[in-house]
Amino acid sequence: MQLLLGLSRLIDAFSERLGKLIYWLVLFAVLISAGNAVVRKTLNIGSNAFLEIQWYLFSAVFLLGAGYVFMKNAHVRIDFLSNRFSPRVRNVIDIIGILLILWPFCVVFIDLSWPLFTGAWVSGEMSQNAGGLIRWPVYLMMPVGFALLMLQSVSELIKRFAFLAGLIPDPIGHNPHSPEEEVLSYEIEEHAGRAREEQR
């Protein structure tokens, strides 16, 4: 298991570095979007290439960052349900979800998106808009993004099993990225529920 935990740490380190790179992609997307809007409004000059690079960058952030978000435990989770379960139950649910839902989902999307990329690569497919961009880079992001998510899920799976074996602390724990208002709202709801029960 220690060997697998070492592999998990390597995957996490890779995802961490990729996540830091994605922060820059967000900045570039904002700068390009703002610059494009200013030039269009002030000089009445537009560019389909600049419009398309914005959604290329958005696609890169969304697809390539999914594994990083998974590692940070910042993805969407039904907290009001999962918080009611014990840490062991939550980790077992995660293991089942990774094996039965996430992995098949990633495999299907990789299988479906790879031909899109290869077809665009071979044909040199270009945007239909005048001055638009070549298409294969954005198509490539789909299989790569799901492959990275699947890679990170291997690390998460190792951590879940290691926790169940008593080797590491709970890898899920409390989500540190949840807004304090959500936590407070949950506590108020729980307190109100207990008060209603006492009144009965």
Short mmCIF file of N, CA and C in Angstrom, two decimals, residues 9 16 30 43 63 71-72 75 80 94-95 106 108 115-116 124 128 133 144 146-147 151 154 162-163 165 169 172 189:
data_model
loop_
_atom_site.label_atom_id
_atom_site.label_comp_id
_atom_site.label_asym_id
_atom_site.label_seq_id
_atom_site.Cartn_x
_atom_site.Cartn_y
_atom_site.Cartn_z
N ARG A 9 0.83 10.24 -4.41
CA ARG A 9 1.50 11.53 -4.19
C ARG A 9 2.07 12.09 -5.49
N GLU A 16 -1.31 19.21 -9.08
CA GLU A 16 -1.08 20.51 -8.44
C GLU A 16 -0.37 21.46 -9.39
N VAL A 30 -9.40 36.17 -19.31
CA VAL A 30 -9.98 37.45 -18.88
C VAL A 30 -9.37 38.61 -19.65
N LEU A 43 -12.74 50.98 -31.18
CA LEU A 43 -12.22 51.10 -32.54
C LEU A 43 -13.09 50.42 -33.59
N LEU A 63 -11.91 21.57 -18.81
CA LEU A 63 -11.58 20.16 -19.05
C LEU A 63 -10.26 19.75 -18.38
N MET A 71 -8.93 16.64 -6.91
CA MET A 71 -7.89 16.49 -5.89
C MET A 71 -8.15 17.43 -4.70
N LYS A 72 -8.60 18.66 -4.99
CA LYS A 72 -8.85 19.66 -3.95
C LYS A 72 -10.19 19.44 -3.25
N HIS A 75 -15.16 19.87 -5.98
CA HIS A 75 -16.21 19.61 -6.95
C HIS A 75 -17.57 19.60 -6.25
N PHE A 80 -25.40 18.24 2.14
CA PHE A 80 -26.42 18.06 3.17
C PHE A 80 -26.76 16.58 3.37
N ASP A 94 -17.69 7.07 -2.21
CA ASP A 94 -16.77 7.62 -3.21
C ASP A 94 -16.13 6.52 -4.04
N ILE A 95 -15.72 5.44 -3.38
CA ILE A 95 -15.10 4.32 -4.10
C ILE A 95 -16.08 3.74 -5.13
N CYS A 106 -15.65 8.48 -17.99
CA CYS A 106 -14.41 8.95 -18.63
C CYS A 106 -14.06 8.11 -19.86
N VAL A 108 -16.04 6.37 -21.80
CA VAL A 108 -16.98 6.65 -22.89
C VAL A 108 -16.63 7.96 -23.59
N PRO A 115 -11.97 10.20 -31.87
CA PRO A 115 -12.16 10.31 -33.33
C PRO A 115 -12.39 11.74 -33.80
N LEU A 116 -13.02 12.58 -32.97
CA LEU A 116 -13.20 13.99 -33.34
C LEU A 116 -11.84 14.67 -33.52
N GLY A 124 -7.24 18.82 -41.13
CA GLY A 124 -6.86 20.21 -40.94
C GLY A 124 -8.06 21.11 -40.78
N GLN A 128 -15.40 27.66 -39.34
CA GLN A 128 -16.17 28.14 -40.48
C GLN A 128 -16.27 29.67 -40.50
N LEU A 133 -10.01 29.90 -35.96
CA LEU A 133 -8.85 29.08 -35.61
C LEU A 133 -8.97 27.65 -36.11
N VAL A 144 -7.96 14.44 -23.55
CA VAL A 144 -6.90 14.69 -22.57
C VAL A 144 -7.51 15.06 -21.22
N PHE A 146 -10.47 14.27 -19.94
CA PHE A 146 -11.07 13.12 -19.26
C PHE A 146 -10.01 12.12 -18.83
N ALA A 147 -8.90 12.01 -19.58
CA ALA A 147 -7.80 11.13 -19.17
C ALA A 147 -7.16 11.67 -17.89
N LEU A 151 -6.95 9.87 -14.33
CA LEU A 151 -5.68 9.70 -13.64
C LEU A 151 -5.79 10.16 -12.19
N VAL A 154 -7.56 7.78 -9.93
CA VAL A 154 -6.74 6.66 -9.44
C VAL A 154 -6.13 7.05 -8.10
N ALA A 162 -6.76 3.58 1.41
CA ALA A 162 -5.78 3.76 2.48
C ALA A 162 -6.45 4.26 3.75
N PHE A 163 -7.44 5.14 3.61
CA PHE A 163 -8.18 5.61 4.78
C PHE A 163 -8.94 4.46 5.43
N ALA A 165 -8.18 1.44 5.41
CA ALA A 165 -7.20 0.55 6.04
C ALA A 165 -6.56 1.19 7.26
N PRO A 169 -5.36 9.94 7.27
CA PRO A 169 -6.59 10.61 7.71
C PRO A 169 -7.64 10.62 6.59
N ILE A 172 -11.48 12.97 2.48
CA ILE A 172 -12.61 13.84 2.14
C ILE A 172 -12.74 14.91 3.21
N GLU A 189 -30.13 24.87 9.83
CA GLU A 189 -31.17 23.93 9.41
C GLU A 189 -31.23 22.73 10.35
#
